[in-house]
N, CA and C of each residue as an Amber inpcrd file, in Angstrom:
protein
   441
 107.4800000  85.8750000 -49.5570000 106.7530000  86.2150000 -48.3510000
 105.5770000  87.1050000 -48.7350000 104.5300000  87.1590000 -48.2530000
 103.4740000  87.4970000 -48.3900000 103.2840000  88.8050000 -47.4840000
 102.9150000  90.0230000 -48.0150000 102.7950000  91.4800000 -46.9930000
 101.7580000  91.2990000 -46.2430000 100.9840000  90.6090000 -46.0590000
  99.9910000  90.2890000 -45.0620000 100.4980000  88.8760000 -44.0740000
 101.4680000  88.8710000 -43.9540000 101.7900000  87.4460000 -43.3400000
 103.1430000  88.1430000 -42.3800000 103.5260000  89.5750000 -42.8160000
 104.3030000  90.3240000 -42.0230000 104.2170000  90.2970000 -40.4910000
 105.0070000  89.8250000 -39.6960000 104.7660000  90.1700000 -38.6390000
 105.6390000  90.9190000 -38.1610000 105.5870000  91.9710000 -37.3190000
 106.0340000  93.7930000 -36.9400000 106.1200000  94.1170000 -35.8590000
 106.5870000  94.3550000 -35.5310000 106.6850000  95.3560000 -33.7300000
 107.6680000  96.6300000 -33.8380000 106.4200000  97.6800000 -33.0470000
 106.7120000  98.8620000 -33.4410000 107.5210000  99.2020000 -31.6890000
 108.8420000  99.5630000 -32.1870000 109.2130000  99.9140000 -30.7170000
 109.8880000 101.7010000 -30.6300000 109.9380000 101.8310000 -28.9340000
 110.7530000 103.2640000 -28.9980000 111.9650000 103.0870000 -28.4770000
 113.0780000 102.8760000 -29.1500000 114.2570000 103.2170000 -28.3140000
 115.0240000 104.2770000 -27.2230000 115.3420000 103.8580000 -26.5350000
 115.7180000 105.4280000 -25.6950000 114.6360000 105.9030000 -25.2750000
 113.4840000 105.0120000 -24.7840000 111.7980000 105.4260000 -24.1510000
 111.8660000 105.0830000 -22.6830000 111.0910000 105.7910000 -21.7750000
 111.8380000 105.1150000 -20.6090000 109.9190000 104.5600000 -20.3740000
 108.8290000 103.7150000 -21.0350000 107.8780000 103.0160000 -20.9600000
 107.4020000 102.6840000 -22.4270000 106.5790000 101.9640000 -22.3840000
 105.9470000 101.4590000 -23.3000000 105.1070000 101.9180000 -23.8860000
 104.5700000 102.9860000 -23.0160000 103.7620000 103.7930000 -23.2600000
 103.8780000 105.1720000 -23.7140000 105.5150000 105.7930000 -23.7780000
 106.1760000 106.7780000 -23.6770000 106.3650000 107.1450000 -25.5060000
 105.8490000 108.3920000 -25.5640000 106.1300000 108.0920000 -27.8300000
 106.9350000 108.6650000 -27.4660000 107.8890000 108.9730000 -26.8700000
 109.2360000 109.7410000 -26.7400000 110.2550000 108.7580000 -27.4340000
 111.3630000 109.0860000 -27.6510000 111.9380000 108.1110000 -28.0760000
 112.4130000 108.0350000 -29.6760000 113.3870000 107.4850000 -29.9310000
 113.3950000 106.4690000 -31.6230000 112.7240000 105.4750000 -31.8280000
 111.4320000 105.5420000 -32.8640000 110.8660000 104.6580000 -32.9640000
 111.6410000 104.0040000 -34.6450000 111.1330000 102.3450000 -34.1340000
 111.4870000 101.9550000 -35.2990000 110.5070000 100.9320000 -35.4200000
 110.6290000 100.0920000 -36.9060000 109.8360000  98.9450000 -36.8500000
 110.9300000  97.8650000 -36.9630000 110.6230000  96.7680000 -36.2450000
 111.6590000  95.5330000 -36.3400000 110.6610000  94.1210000 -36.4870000
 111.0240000  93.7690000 -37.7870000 110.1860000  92.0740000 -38.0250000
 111.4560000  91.4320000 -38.0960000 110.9600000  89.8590000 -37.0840000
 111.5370000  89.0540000 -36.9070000 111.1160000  87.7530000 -37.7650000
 112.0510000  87.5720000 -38.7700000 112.4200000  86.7330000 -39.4130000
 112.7860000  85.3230000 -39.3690000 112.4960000  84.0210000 -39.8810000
 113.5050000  83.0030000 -40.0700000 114.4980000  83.1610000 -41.2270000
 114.2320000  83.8240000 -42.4560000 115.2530000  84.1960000 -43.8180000
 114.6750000  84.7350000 -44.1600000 115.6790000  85.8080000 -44.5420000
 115.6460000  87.1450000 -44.6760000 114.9180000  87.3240000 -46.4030000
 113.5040000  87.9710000 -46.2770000 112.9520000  88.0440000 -47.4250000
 113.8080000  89.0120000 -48.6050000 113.3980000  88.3500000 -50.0610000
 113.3570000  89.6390000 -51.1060000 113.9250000  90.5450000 -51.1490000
 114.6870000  91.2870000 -51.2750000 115.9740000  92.7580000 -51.1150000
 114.2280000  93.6640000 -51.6460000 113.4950000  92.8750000 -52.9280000
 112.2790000  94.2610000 -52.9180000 111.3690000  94.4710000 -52.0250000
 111.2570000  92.8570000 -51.3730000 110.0480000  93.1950000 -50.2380000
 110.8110000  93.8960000 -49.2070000 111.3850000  93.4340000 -48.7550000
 112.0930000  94.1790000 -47.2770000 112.5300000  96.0820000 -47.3420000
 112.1980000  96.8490000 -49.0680000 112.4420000  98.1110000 -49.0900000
 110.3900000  98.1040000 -49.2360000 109.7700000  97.5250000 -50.2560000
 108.4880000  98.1190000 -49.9540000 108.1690000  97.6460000 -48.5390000
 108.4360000  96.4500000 -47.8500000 107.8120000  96.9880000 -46.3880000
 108.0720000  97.7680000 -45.7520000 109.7680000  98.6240000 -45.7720000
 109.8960000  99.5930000 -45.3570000 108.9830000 100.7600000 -45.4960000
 108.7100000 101.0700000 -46.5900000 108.1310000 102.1660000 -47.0810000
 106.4400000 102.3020000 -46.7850000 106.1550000 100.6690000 -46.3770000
 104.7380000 100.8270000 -45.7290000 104.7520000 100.8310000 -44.3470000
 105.5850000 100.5050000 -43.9480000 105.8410000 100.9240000 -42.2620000
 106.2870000 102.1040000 -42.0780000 107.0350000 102.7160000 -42.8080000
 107.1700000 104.3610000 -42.7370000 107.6970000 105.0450000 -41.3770000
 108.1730000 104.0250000 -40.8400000 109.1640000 104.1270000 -39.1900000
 110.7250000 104.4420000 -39.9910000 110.8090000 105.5100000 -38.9270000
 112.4720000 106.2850000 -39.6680000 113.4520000 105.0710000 -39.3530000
 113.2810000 103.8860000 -38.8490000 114.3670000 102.5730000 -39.5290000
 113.2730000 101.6230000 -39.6880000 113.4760000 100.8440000 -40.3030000
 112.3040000  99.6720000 -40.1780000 113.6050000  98.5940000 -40.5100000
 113.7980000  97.7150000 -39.1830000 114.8790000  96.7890000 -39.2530000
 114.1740000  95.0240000 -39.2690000 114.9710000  93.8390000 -40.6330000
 114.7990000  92.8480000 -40.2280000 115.7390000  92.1430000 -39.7090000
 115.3600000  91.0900000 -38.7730000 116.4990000  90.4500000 -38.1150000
 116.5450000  88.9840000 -37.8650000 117.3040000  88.4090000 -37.8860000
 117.0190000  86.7380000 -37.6390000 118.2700000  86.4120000 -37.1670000
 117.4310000  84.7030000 -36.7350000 118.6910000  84.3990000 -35.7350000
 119.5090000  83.1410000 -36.3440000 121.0230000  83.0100000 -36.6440000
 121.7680000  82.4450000 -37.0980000 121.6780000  80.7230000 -36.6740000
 122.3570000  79.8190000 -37.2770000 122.7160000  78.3780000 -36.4530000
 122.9750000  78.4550000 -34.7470000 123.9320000  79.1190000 -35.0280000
 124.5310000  79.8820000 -33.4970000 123.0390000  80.7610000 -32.3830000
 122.3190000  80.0720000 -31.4570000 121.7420000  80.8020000 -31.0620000
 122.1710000  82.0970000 -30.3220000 123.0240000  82.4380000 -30.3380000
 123.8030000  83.5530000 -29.9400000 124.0490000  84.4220000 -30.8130000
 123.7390000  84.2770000 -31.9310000 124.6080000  85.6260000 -32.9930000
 122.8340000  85.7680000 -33.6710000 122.8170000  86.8070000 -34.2350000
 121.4570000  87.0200000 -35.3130000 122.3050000  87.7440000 -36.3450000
 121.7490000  88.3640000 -37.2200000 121.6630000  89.0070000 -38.6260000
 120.6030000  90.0030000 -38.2660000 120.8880000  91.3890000 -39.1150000
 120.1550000  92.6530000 -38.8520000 119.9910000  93.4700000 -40.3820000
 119.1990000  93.7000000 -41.0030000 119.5950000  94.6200000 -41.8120000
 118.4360000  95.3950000 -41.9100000 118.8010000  97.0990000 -41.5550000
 118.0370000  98.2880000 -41.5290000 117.8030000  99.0230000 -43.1640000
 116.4510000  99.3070000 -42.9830000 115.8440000 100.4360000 -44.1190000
 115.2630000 101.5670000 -43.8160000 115.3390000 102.4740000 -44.5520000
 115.1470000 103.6650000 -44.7860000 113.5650000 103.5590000 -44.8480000
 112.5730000 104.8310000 -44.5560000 111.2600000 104.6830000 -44.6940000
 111.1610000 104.7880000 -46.0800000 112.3670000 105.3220000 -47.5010000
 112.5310000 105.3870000 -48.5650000 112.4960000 104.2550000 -49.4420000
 112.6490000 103.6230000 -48.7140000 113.1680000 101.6170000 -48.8800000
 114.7640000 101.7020000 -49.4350000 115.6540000 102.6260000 -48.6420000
 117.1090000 102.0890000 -49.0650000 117.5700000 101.7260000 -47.8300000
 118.1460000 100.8530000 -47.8810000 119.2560000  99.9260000 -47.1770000
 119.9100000 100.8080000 -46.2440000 120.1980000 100.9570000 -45.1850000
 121.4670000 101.9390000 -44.7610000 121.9970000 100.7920000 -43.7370000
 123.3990000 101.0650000 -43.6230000 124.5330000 100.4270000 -43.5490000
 124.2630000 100.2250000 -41.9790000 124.2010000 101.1150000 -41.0550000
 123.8000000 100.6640000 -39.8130000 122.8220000 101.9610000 -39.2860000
 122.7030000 100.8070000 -37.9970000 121.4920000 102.0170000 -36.8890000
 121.6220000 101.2910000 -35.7490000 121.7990000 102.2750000 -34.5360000
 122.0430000 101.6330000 -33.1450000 120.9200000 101.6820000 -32.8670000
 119.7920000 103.1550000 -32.7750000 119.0280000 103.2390000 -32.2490000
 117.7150000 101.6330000 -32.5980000 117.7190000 101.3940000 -33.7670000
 116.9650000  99.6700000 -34.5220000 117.5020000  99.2620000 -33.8570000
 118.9930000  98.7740000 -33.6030000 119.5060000  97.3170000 -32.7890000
 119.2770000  97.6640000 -31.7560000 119.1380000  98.7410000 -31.2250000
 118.4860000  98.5920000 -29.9970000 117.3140000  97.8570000 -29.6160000
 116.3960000  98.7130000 -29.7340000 114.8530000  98.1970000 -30.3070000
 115.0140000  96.7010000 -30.5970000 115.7410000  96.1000000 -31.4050000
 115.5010000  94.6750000 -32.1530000 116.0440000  94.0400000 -30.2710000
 117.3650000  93.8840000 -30.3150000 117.5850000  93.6830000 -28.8710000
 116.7310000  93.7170000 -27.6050000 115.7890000  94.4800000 -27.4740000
 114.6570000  94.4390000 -26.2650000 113.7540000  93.7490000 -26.8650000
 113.5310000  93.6460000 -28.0620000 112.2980000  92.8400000 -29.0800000
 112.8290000  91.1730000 -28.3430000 113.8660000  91.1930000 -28.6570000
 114.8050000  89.5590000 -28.9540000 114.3060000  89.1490000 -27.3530000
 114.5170000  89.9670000 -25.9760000 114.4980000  89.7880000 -25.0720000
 113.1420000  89.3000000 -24.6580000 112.1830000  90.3380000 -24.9450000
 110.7560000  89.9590000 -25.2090000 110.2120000  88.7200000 -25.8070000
 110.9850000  88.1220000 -26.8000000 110.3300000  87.3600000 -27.1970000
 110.7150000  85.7870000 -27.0550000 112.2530000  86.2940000 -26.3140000
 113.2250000  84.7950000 -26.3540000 113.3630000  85.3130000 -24.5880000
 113.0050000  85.0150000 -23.5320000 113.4560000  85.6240000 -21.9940000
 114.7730000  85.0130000 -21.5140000 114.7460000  83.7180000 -22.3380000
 116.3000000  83.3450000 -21.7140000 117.2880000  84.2610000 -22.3200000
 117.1000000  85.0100000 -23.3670000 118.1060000  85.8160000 -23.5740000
 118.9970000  86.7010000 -22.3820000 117.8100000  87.2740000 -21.5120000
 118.2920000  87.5460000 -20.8170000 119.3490000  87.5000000 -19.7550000
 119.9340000  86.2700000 -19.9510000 121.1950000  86.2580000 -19.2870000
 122.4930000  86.3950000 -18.3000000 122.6790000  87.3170000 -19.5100000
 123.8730000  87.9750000 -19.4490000 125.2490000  87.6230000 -20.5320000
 124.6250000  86.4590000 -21.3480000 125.4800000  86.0400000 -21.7560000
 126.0000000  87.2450000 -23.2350000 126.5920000  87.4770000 -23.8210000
 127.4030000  88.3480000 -24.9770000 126.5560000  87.5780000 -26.1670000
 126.0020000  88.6690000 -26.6300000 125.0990000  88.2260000 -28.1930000
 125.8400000  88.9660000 -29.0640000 125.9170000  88.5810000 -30.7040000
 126.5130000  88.9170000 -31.5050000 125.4040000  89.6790000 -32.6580000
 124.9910000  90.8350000 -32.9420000 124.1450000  91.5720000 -34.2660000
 124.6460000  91.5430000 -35.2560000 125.0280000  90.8680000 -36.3120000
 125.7110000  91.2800000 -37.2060000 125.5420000  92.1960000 -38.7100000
 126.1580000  92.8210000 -39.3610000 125.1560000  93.7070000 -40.3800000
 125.3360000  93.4920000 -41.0370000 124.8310000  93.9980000 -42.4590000
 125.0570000  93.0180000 -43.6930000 126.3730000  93.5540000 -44.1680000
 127.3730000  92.4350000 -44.1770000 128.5900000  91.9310000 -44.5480000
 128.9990000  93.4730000 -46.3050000 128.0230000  93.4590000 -47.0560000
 128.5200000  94.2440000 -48.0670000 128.5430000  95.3400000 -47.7170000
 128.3340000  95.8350000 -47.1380000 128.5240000  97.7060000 -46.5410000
 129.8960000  97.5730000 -45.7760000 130.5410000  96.6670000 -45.6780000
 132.1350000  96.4910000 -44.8770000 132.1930000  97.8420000 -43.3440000
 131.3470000  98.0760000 -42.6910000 131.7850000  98.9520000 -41.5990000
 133.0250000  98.0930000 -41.0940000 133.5290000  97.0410000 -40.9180000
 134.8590000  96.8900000 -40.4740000 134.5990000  95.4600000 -40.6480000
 135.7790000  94.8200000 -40.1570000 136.1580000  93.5610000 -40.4790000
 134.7830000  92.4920000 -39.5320000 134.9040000  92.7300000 -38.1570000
 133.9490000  92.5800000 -37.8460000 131.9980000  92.7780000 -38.0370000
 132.0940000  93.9940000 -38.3710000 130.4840000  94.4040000 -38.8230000
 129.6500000  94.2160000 -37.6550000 129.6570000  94.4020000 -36.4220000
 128.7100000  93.7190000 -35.7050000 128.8050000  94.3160000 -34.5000000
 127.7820000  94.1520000 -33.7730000 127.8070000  94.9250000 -32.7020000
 127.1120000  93.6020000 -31.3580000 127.6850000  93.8910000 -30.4180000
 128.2220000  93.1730000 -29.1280000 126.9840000  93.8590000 -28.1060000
 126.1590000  92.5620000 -27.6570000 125.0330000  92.9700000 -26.9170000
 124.9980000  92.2970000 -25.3940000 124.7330000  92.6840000 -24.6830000
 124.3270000  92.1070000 -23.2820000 123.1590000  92.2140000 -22.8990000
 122.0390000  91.4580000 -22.3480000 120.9440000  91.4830000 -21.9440000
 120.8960000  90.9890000 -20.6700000 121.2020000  91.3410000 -19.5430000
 120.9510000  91.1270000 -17.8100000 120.0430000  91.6140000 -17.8460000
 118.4650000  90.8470000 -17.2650000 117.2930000  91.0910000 -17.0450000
 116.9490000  91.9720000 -18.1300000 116.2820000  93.3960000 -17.5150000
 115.7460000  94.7260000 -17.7490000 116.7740000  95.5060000 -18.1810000
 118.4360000  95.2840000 -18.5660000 119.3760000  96.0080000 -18.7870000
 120.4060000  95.6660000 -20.1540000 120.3880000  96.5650000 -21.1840000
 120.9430000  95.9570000 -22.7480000 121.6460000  97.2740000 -22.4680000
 122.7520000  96.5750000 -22.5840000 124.0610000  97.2670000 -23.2250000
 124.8410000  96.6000000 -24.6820000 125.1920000  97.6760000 -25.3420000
 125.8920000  97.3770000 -26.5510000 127.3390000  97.9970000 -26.8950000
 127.4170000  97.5110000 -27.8460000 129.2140000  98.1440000 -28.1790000
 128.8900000  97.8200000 -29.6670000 129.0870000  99.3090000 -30.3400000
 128.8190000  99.6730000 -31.7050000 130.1470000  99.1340000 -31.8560000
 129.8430000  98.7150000 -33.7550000 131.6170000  98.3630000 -34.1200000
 131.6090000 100.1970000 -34.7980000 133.2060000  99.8260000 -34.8640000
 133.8570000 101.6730000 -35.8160000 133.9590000 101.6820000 -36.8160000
 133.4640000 101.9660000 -37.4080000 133.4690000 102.1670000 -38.9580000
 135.1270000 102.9290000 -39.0320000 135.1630000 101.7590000 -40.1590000
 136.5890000 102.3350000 -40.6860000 136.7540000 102.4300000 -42.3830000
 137.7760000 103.4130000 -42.4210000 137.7610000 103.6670000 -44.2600000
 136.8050000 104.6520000 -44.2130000 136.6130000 105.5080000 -43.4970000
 135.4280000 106.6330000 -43.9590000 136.5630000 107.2600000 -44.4630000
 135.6400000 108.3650000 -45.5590000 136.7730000 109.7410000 -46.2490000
 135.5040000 110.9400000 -45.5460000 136.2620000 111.8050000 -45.0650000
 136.0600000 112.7590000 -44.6620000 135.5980000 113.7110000 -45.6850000
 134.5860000 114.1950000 -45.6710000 133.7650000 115.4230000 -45.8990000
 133.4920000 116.6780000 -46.1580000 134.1380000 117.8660000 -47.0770000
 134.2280000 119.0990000 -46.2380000 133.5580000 120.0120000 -47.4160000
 132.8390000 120.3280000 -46.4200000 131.5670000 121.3210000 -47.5930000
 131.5300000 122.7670000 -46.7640000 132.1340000 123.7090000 -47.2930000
 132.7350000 125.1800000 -46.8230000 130.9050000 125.5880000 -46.7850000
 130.4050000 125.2410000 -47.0910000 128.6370000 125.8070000 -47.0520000
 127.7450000 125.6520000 -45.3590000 128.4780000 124.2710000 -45.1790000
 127.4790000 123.5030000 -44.1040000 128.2390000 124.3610000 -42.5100000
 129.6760000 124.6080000 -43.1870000 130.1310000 125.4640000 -42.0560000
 129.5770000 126.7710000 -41.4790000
């Protein structure tokens, strides 16, 4: 894929306009296959949005693929505030999404957040609701400093 052939949309999650820089901004390009593991960290790093998520949509027009980067260009395992964003993107750009029908996000499969990996979307009109999956198998943390 070619960095000039990128196409981008810069959104705010949790914005209540379009016009509003309030918000989580992220960048989300919509994909047919998912470029390069190097391009998809240097475009991160030239979009420089605290997620810069790509996403595409599976056989299944109902399910897509998501995978978020760091403005660092590393990979991180998930981000609601991106699937958000990608989700009003999807709506924007596909209107029958809108629905109501149950869409499937799924994340990339090697970070194992759970058996599932994926997070559960609804789009009625002007209204996206989601259901994060739970990360499971975390080890707990404990740094007597941060206390």
């Amino acid at each position: 894929m070619n960095w000039r052939m990128l196409r981008y949309f810069i959104l705010n999650a949790f914005a209540d306009s379009a016009h509003n820089a309030a918000g989580n901004p992220a960048a989300i390009c919509v994909v047919d296959e998912f470029p390069a593991d190097d391009f998809m960290k240097e475009a991160a790093r030239r979009l420089g949005r605290p997620m810069n998520s790509f996403i595409r949509r599976t056989a299944d027009p109902h399910v897509f693929e998501i995978r978020h980067f760091t403005p660092g260009g590393v990979e991180d395992r998930i981000c609601g505030h991106a699937t958000l964003a990608a989700a009003k993107l999807l709506s924007i750009l596909d209107p029958a999404l809108r629905d109501g029908r149950e869409l499937t996000i799924k994340l990339n499969p090697r970070f194992g957040i759970n058996a599932d990996s994926a997070f559960k979307v609804r789009i009625n009109g002007d209204d996206i609701s989601m259901v994060l999956p739970t990360m499971t198998g975390l080890t707990a943390v404990t740094d007597p400093d941060f206390y």
